[in-house]
XYZ file of C-alpha atoms in Angstrom:
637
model
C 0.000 0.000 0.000
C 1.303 3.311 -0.828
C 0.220 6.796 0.205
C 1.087 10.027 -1.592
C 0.937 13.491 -0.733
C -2.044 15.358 -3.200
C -1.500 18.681 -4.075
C -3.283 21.183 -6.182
C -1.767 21.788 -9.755
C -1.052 25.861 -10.084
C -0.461 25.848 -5.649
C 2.240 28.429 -5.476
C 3.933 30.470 -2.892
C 5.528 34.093 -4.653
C 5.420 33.484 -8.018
C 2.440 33.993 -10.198
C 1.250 32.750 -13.051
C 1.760 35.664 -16.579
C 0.604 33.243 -19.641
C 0.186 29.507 -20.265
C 0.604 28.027 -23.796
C -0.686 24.534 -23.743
C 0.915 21.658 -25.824
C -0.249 20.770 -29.463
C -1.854 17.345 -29.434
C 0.322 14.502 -28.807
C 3.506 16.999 -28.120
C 5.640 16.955 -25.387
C 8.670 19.657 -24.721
C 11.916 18.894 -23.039
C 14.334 21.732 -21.988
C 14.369 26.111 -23.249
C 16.383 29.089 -22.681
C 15.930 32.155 -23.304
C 16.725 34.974 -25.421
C 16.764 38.878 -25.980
C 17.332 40.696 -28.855
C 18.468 44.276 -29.317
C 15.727 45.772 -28.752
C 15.072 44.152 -25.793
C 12.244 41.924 -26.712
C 12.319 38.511 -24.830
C 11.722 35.168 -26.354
C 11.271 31.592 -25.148
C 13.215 29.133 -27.356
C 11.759 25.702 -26.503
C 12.581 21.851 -27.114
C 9.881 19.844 -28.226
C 9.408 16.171 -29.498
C 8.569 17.226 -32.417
C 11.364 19.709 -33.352
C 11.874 23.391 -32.065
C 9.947 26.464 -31.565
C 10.437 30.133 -30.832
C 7.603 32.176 -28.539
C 7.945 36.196 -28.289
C 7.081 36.912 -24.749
C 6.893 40.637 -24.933
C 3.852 40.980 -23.857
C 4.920 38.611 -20.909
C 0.867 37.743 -21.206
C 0.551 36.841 -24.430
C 3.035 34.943 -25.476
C 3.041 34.754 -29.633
C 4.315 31.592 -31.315
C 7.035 33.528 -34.091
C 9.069 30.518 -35.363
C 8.924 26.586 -35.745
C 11.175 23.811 -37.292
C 9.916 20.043 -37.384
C 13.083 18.049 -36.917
C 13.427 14.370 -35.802
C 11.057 13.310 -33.208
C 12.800 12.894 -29.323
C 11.902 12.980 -25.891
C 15.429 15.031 -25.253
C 15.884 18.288 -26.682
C 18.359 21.217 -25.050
C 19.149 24.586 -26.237
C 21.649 27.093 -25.331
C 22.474 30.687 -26.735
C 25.588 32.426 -27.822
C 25.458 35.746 -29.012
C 22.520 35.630 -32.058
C 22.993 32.042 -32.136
C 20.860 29.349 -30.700
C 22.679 25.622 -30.769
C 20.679 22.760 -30.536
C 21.237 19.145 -29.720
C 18.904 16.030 -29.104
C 19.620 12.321 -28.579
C 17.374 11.412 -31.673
C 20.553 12.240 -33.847
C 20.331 14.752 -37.293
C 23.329 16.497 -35.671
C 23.965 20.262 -34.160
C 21.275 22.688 -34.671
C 22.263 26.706 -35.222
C 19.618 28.901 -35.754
C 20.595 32.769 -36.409
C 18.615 34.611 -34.235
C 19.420 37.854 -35.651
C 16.741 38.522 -38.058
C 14.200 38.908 -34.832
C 12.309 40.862 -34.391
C 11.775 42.297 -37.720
C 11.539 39.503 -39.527
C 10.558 35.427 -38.439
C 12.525 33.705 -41.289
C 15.268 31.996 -39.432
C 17.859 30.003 -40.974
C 17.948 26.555 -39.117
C 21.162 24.618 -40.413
C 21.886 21.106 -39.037
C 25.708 20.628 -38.626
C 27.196 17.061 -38.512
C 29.956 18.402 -36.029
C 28.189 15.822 -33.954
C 25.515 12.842 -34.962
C 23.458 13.523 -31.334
C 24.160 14.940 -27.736
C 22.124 14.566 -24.532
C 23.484 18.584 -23.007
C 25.051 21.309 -23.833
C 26.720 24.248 -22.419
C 28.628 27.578 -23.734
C 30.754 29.659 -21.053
C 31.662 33.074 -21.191
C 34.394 32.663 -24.402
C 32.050 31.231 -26.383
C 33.644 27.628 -26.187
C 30.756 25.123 -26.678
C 30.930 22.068 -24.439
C 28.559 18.744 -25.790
C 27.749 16.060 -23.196
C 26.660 12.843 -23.317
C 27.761 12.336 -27.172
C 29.073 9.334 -29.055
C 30.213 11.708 -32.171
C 33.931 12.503 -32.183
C 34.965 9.555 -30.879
C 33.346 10.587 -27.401
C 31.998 7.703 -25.681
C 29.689 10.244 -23.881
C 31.452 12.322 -22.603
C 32.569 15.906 -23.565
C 33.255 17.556 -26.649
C 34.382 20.713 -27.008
C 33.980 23.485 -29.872
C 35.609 27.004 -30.543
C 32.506 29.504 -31.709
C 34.932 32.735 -31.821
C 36.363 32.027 -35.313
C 32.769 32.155 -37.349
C 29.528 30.753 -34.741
C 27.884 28.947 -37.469
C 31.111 26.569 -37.798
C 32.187 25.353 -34.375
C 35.880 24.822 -34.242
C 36.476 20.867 -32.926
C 39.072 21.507 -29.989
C 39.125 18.556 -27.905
C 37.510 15.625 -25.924
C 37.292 14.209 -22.233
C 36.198 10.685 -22.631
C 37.077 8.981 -18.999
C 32.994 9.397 -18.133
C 30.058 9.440 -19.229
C 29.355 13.174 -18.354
C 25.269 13.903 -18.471
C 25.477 18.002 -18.151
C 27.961 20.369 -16.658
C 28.950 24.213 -16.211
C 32.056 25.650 -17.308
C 34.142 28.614 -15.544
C 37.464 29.962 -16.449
C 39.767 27.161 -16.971
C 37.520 24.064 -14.723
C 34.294 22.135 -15.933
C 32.174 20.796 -13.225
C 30.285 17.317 -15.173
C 27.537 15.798 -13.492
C 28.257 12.082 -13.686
C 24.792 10.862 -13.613
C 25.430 7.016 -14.211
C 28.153 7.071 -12.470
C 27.108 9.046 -9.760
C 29.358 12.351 -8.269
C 30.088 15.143 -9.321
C 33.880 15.418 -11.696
C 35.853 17.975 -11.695
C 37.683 18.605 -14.626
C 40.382 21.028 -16.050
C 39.768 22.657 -19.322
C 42.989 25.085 -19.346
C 44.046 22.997 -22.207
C 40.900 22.639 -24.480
C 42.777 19.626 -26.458
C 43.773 17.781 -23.376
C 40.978 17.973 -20.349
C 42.416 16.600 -17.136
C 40.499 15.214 -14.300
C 41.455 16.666 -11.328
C 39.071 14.573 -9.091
C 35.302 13.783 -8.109
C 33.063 13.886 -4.982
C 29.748 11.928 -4.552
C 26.406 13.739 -4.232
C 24.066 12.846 -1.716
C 21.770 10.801 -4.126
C 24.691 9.345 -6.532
C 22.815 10.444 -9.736
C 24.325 14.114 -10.279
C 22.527 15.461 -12.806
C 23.599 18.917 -13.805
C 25.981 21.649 -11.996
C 25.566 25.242 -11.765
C 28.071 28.002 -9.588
C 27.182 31.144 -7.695
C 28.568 34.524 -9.164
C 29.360 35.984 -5.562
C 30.653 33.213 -3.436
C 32.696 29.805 -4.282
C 29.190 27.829 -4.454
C 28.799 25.151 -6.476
C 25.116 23.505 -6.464
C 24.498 20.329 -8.029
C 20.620 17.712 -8.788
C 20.844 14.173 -8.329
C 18.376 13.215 -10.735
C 16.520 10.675 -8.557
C 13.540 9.623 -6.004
C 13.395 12.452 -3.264
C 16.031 13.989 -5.303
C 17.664 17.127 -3.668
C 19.733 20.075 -4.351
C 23.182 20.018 -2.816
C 25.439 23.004 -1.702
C 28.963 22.690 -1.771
C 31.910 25.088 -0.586
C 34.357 25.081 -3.817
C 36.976 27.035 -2.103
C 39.517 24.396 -2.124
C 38.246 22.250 -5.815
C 40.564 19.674 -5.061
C 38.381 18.850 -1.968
C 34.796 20.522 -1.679
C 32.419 20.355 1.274
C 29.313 19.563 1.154
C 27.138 22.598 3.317
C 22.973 21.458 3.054
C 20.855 19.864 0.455
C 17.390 21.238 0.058
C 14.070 19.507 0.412
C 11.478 19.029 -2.264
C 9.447 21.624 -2.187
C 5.604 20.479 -2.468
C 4.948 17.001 -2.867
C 6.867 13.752 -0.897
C 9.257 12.156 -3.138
C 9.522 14.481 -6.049
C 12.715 14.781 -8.377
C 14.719 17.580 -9.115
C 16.018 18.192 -12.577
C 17.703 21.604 -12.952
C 19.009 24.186 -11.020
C 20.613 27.445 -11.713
C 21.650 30.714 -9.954
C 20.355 34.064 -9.874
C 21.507 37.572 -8.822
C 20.304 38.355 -5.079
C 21.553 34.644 -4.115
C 18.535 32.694 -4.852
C 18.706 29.497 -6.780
C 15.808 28.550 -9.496
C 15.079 24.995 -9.995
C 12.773 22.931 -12.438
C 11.389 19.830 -10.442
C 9.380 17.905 -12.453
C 5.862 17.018 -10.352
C 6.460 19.762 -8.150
C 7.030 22.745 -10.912
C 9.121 25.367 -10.329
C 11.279 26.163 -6.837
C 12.896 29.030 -5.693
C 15.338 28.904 -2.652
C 17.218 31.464 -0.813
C 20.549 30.582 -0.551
C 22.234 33.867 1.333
C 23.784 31.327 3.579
C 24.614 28.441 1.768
C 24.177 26.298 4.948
C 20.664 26.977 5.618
C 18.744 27.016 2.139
C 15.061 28.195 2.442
C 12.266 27.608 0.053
C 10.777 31.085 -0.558
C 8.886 30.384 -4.094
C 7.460 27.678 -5.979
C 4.628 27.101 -8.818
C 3.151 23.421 -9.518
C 3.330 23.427 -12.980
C 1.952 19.450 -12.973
C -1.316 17.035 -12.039
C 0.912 14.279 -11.164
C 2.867 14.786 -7.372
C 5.706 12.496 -5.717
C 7.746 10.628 -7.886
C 8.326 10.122 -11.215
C 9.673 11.870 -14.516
C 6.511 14.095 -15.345
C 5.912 17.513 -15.026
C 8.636 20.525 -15.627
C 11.408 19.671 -17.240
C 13.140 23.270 -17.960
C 13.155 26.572 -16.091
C 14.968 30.020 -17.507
C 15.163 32.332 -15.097
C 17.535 35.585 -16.491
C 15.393 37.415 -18.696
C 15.846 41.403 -17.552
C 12.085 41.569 -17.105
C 12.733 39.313 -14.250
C 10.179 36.732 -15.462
C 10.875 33.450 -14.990
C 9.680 30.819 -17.971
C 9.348 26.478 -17.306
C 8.182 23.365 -19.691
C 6.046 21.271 -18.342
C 6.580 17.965 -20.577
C 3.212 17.327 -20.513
C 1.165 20.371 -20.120
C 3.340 23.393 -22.143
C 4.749 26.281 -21.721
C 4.653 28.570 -18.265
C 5.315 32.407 -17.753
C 5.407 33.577 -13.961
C 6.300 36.018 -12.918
C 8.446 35.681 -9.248
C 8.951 37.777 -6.322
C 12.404 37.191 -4.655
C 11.571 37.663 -1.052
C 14.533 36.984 1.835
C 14.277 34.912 4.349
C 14.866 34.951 8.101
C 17.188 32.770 9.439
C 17.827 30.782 12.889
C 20.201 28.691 13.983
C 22.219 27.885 17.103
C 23.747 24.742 19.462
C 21.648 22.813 21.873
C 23.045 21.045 24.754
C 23.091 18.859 27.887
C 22.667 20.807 30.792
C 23.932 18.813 33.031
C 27.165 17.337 30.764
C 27.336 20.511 28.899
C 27.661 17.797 25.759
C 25.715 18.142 22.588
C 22.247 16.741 22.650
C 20.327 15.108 19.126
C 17.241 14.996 18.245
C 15.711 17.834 20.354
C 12.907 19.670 18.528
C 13.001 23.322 17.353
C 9.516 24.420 16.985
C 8.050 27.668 16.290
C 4.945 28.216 18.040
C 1.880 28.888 15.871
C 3.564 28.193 12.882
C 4.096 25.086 10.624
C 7.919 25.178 10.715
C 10.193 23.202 13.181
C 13.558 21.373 12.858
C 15.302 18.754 14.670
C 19.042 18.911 16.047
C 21.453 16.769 14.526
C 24.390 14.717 16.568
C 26.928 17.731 17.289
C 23.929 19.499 18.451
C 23.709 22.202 15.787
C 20.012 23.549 14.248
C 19.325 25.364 11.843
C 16.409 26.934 9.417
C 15.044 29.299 7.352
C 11.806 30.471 6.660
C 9.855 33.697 5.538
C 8.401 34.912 8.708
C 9.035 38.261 10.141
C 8.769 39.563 13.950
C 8.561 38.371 17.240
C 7.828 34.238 18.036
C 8.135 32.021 20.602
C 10.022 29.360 20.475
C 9.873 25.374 22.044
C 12.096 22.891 22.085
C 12.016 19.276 23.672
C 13.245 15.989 23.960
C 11.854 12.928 25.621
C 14.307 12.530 28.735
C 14.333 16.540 29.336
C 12.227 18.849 30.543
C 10.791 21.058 27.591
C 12.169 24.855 27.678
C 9.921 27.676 26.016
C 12.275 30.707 24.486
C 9.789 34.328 24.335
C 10.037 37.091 22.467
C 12.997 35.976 19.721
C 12.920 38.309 16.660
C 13.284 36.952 13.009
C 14.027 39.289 10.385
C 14.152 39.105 6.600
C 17.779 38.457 5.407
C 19.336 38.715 8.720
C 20.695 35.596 10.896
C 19.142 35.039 14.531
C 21.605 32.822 16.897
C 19.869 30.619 19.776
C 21.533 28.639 22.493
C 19.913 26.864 24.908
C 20.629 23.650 27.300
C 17.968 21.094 28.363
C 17.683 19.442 31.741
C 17.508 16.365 31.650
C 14.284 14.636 33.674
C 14.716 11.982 36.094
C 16.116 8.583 34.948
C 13.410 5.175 35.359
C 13.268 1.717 34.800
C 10.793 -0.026 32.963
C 10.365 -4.025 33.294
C 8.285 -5.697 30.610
C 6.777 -8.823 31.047
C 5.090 -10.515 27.778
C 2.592 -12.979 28.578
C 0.168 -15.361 26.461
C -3.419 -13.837 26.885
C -4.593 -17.716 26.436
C -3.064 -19.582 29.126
C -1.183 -16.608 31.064
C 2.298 -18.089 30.544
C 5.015 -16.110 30.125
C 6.480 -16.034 26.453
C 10.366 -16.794 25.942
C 12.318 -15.293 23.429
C 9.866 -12.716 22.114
C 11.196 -9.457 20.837
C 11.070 -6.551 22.293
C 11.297 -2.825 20.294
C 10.863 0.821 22.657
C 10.984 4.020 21.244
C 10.347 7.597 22.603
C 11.445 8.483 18.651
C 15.211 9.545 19.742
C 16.039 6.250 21.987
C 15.157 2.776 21.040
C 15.916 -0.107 22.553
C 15.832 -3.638 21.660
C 16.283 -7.102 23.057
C 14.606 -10.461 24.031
C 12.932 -11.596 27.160
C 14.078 -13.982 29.015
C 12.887 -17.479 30.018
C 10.117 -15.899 32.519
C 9.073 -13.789 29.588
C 10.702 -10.909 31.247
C 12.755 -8.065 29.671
C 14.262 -4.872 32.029
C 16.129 -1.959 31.348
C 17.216 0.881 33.504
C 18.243 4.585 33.544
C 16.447 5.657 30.407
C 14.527 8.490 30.144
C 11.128 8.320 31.756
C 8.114 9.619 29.331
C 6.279 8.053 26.645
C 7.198 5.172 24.166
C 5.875 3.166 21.840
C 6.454 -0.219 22.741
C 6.588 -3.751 20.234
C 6.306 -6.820 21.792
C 6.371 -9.839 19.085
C 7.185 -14.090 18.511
C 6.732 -16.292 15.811
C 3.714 -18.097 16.314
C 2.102 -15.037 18.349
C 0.665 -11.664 16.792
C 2.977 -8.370 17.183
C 1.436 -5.911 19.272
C 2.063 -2.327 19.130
C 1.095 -0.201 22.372
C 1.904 3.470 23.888
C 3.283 3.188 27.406
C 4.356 5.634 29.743
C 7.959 5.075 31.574
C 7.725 6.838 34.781
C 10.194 7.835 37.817
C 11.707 5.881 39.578
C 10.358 2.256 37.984
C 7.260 0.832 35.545
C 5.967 -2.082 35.353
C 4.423 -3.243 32.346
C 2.842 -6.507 31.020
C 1.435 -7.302 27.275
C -0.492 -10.219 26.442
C -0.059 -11.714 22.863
C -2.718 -13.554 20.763
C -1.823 -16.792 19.366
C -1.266 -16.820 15.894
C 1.048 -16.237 12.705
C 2.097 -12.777 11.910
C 4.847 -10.682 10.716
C 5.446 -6.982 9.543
C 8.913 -7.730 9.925
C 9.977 -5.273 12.620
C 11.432 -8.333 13.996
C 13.665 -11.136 11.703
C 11.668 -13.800 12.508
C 13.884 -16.017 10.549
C 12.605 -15.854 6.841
C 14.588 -17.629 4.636
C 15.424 -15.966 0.851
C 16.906 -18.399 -1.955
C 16.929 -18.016 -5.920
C 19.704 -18.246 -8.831
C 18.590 -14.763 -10.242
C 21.841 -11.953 -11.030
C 19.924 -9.160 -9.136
C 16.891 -8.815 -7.010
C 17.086 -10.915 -4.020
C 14.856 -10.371 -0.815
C 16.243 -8.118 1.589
C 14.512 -7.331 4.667
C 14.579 -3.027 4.923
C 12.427 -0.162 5.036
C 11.966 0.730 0.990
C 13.480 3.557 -0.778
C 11.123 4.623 -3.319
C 12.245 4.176 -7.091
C 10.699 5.588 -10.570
C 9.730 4.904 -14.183
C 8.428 6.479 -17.036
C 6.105 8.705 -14.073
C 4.962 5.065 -12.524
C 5.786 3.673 -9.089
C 8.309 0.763 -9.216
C 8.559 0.429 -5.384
C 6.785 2.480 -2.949
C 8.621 4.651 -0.870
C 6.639 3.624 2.414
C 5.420 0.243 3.991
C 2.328 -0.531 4.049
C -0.203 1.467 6.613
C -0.741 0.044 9.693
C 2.724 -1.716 10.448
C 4.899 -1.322 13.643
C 7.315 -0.167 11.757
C 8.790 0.233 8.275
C 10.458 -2.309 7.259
C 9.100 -4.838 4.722
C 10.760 -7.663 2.524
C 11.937 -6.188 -1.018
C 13.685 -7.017 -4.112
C 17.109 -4.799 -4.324
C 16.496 -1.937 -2.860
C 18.988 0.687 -3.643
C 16.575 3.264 -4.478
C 18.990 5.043 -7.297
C 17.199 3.841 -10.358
C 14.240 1.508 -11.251
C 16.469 -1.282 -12.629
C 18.479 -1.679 -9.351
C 15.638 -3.262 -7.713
C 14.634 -5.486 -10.479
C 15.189 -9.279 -10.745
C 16.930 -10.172 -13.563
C 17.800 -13.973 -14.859
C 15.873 -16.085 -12.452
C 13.842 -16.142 -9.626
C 13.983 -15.363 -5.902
C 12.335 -16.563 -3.014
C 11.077 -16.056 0.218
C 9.805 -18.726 2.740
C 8.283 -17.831 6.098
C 9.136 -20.042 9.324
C 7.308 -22.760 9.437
C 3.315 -22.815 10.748
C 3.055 -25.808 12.450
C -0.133 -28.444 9.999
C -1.548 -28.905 13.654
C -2.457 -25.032 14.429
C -3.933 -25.255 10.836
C -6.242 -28.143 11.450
C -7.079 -26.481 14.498
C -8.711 -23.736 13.016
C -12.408 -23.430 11.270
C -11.591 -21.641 8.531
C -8.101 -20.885 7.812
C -6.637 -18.491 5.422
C -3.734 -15.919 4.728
C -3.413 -12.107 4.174
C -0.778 -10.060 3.081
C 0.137 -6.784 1.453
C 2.096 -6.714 -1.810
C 3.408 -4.662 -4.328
C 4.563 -5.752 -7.724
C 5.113 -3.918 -10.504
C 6.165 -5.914 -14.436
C 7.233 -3.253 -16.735
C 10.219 -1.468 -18.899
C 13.289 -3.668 -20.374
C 13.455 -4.605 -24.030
C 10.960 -7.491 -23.993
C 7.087 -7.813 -22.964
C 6.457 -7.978 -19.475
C 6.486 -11.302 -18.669
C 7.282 -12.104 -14.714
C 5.060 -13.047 -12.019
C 4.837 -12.950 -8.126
C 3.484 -16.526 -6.604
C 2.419 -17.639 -3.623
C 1.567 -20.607 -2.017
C 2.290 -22.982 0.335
C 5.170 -25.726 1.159
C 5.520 -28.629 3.165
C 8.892 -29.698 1.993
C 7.845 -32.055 -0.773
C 4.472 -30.198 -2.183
C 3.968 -26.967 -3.549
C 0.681 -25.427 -3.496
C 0.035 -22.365 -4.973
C -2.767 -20.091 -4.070
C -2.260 -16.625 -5.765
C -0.351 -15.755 -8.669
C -0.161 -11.993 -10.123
C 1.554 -11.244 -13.678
């Protein structure tokens, strides 16, 4: 069972919607950029499947289609400008596009010339010097990586100067003499020196949070570099480039409407914002003053769909002088908005134990009457940002300590607001647990036991009288998991009180498992990829459709569940490939079977037979074994 997070398509939070051109039938667009011409008239030059088309946006609201060119049909279509010329490149081949852009805006008949400098490209990028830098090619004898071309000499005949061919590299920025490639399959981010145009060097690479680096982008007015990982819950991450050789990673952002979603592209703008495209969640805007706190002040939901997936806004442009920002949505068109780049007030500071003085985790940062809060990480340190301005109070609490209640602390746009405080911690208890069958009253060996106040767990087994104990933990509330094979799992609030509690759970007879507990499950199979692992899922992607849920199914203990792979990168790392897998419960005794009037079994699945080469063809059986005979009872696929 999976849940997802609905939102409204068009919610939005400081930027407003200008103009909306919807897609021609059975069109989808890919990536744009923008252009202005002398006269200061702004267009939106746009990648579609079907080829590539020009939009005047002055009037912002009525955006006027002035110039099309069919060219071979592709999902992947990217477009960058230099000077009056507009360079194309798709992965459906035909070559690099140049249309000369100077005509506009007196006259619409642009010369679109396809130059076989290169068969077909997945990026593209052009720094300051007009060098053009291809990614993701197999022209040139590139085996995807980079090629670059000289545009100085005459713009509608790149000059071939070299290639970097130790990666695959997906998209990257170029400054001065380094290129910064995302490494997508791979996964980090390379850094790469392009002093020598005929000879790139790598100088070295660094992994992004989400190993799927997708595309690069640096800040004009500190040594920023942020980077996309192109996956589930994808995020933007900040890094300090002051040393290249060795960057530091400061914060990675959130996704900024819907659980789940995936970030695509992300550039700077002037003012220290960042603009990203992020496909079901639209457009976000964060304000990235400090790089270390990053705070979402701005986004538009360009798309219907929400969570995960590779739908909605592929492209955003945000450097037109009007200030308006423009996005493709791949399915529904073309977006003018228009933002407002507000600052945002910032808090962090260092929460301790008061009696230790050492740093105390998980503590929670709330602000009263608001929706925002934060949680303190293990050297103590919290920190947020957040568009609220004036005077709030502020809580923050632990179980073990006694909750402290800061007044009166003043948050002001683009201004930092340090907070200290130290918790004391409450008294210490014991708690003894006794687990008990509710048939017969006899105590039950060996059954697990989970307690959590949600910062502190603790595990373990009782004993042979069915008795587990622990002592000096903080006293409060818990949720408490008491569970055997053979019995059902039980999941209970209890309070732990000063100085001891005693607490006793009776346990149903029967056979259950939401695997909180290894109750011994056994996985076997000849298959190259795929096999059972017992974990809490990491949600993965394809084509806009759920492969594997990010969540376990409602009503559990816990998370965890038995899945295939489970690396959450990409779809195909969770699939089984060449063979089969299995997984066989403990046995249930053919007595407690008999015993019952109408026996039967329940479970929650999730399966999920698409993509690859072939037609789907797999299927997920169950059944039952008693060593010799196989019985099967449900089959899906």
């Amino acid at each position: 069972m999976l849940v997802f997070f609905a939102y409204e398509q068009g919610a939005s939070l400081n930027l407003t919607l200008l103009s909306y051109v919807p897609n021609p039938a059975g069109v989808n667009l890919s990536n744009l950029w923008g252009y202005i011409d002398e006269f200061g008239n702004e267009y939106a030059l746009v990648g579609r499947t079907d080829g590539f088309a020009i939009y005047k946006l002055t009037p912002p609201s009525n955006p006027q289609l002035v110039f099309y060119q069919a060219d071979v049909n592709s999902s992947w279509r990217e477009v960058k400008v230099w000077k009056d010329r507009a360079y194309v490149v798709t992965e459906g081949g035909g070559g690099l596009a140049i249309v000369d852009l100077t005509p506009l805006p007196q006259s619409t008949n642009l010369t679109y010339t396809k130059k076989n400098v290169i068969n077909q490209a997945h990026t593209l990028f052009i720094d300051s010097s007009g060098y053009l830098y291809i990614f993701g090619s197999y022209s040139q004898n590139a085996n995807g990586g980079v090629i670059i071309f000289n545009l100085n000499p005459d713009p509608d005949n790149p000059q071939l100067m070299g290639v970097f061919n130790q990666y695959y590299v997906h998209d990257g920025y170029v400054r001065g003499d380094t290129l910064w490639g995302a490494l997508i399959y791979d996964g980090p981010v390379a850094v790469i020196d392009v002093s020598n145009k005929s000879n790139p060097v790598l100088l070295t690479t660094f992994p992004t949070p989400g190993l799927a680096s997708h595309n690069t982008w640096l800040s004009q007015t500190q040594p920023i570099l942020y980077a996309t990982d192109e996956t589930s819950n994808g995020k933007v991450s900040i890094w300090d480039v002051s040393n290249i050789m060795a960057p530091v990673m400061k914060a990675t952002t959130n996704p900024p409407v819907s659980t789940g979603s995936i970030v695509h592209n992300v550039y700077w703008v002037q003012g220290d914002f960042i603009v990203a495209s992020h496909y079901t969640d639209g457009v976000a805007i964060w304000d990235v003053t400090y790089p270390d706190i990053p705070a979402l002040v701005g986004y538009y939901d360009t798309s219907p769909f929400s969570g995960g997936g590779y739908n909605g806004c592929w492209g955003v442009f945000p450097y037109f002088p009007s200030g308006i920002i423009i996005a493709s949505d791949i399915e529904q068109g073309l977006y003018v908005l228009q933002p407002s780049y507000q600052k945002a007030s910032y808090l962090k500071g260092y929460v301790c134990d008061a009696a230790t003085n050492s740093p105390l985790s998980g503590v929670t940062v709330e602000i009263l009457n608001t929706s925002f809060s934060t949680t303190t990480g293990s050297s103590g340190n919290y920190s947020i940002g957040l568009l609220l301005n004036g005077f709030y109070n502020l809580r923050f609490s632990r179980p073990g300590y006694t909750t402290q209640v800061i007044n009166n602390v003043q948050l002001t746009p683009g201004n930092l607001t340090t907070l200290n405080v130290c918790l004391v911690p409450s008294s210490p208890a014991s708690a003894y647990i006794s687990v008990k069958d509710v048939a017969n009253q006899m105590p039950i060996s060996n059954a697990g036991v989970y307690l959590t106040n949600g910062v502190d767990t603790y595990t373990g087994t009782t004993d042979a009288s069915g008795n587990y104990s622990l002592n000096n933990i903080p006293s409060g509330t818990y949720t408490l998991v008491t569970g055997k094979w053979g019995f059902i799992t039980k999941c209970t609030t209890v309070v732990v009180s000063s100085p001891s509690s005693s607490i006793t759970i009776h346990l149903n007879q029967g056979y259950y498992d939401d695997f909180i507990f290894d109750f011994g499950w056994s996985t076997t199979g000849n298959a190259t990829s795929g096999n059972w692992i017992r974990d809490i899922p990491h949600g993965t992607y394809y084509n806009g459709m759920t492969i594997n849920p990010d969540a376990d199914a409602q009503g559990d203990c816990n998370g965890y569940a038995y899945v295939t792979g489970n690396s959450g990168v990409q779809a195909g790392d969770d699939d089984i490939d060449n063979g089969y897998v299995s997984l066989i419960s403990p046995p249930i005794p053919a007595s407690y079977i008999k015993s019952l009037k109408k026996p039967f079994v329940s479970y929650y699945f999730w399966f999920v037979d698409a993509g690859g080469y072939t037609s789907p063809n797999d299927s997920l059986i169950t059944g039952f074994i008693d060593g010799t005979n196989y019985i099967v009872i449900d089959r899906v696929g």
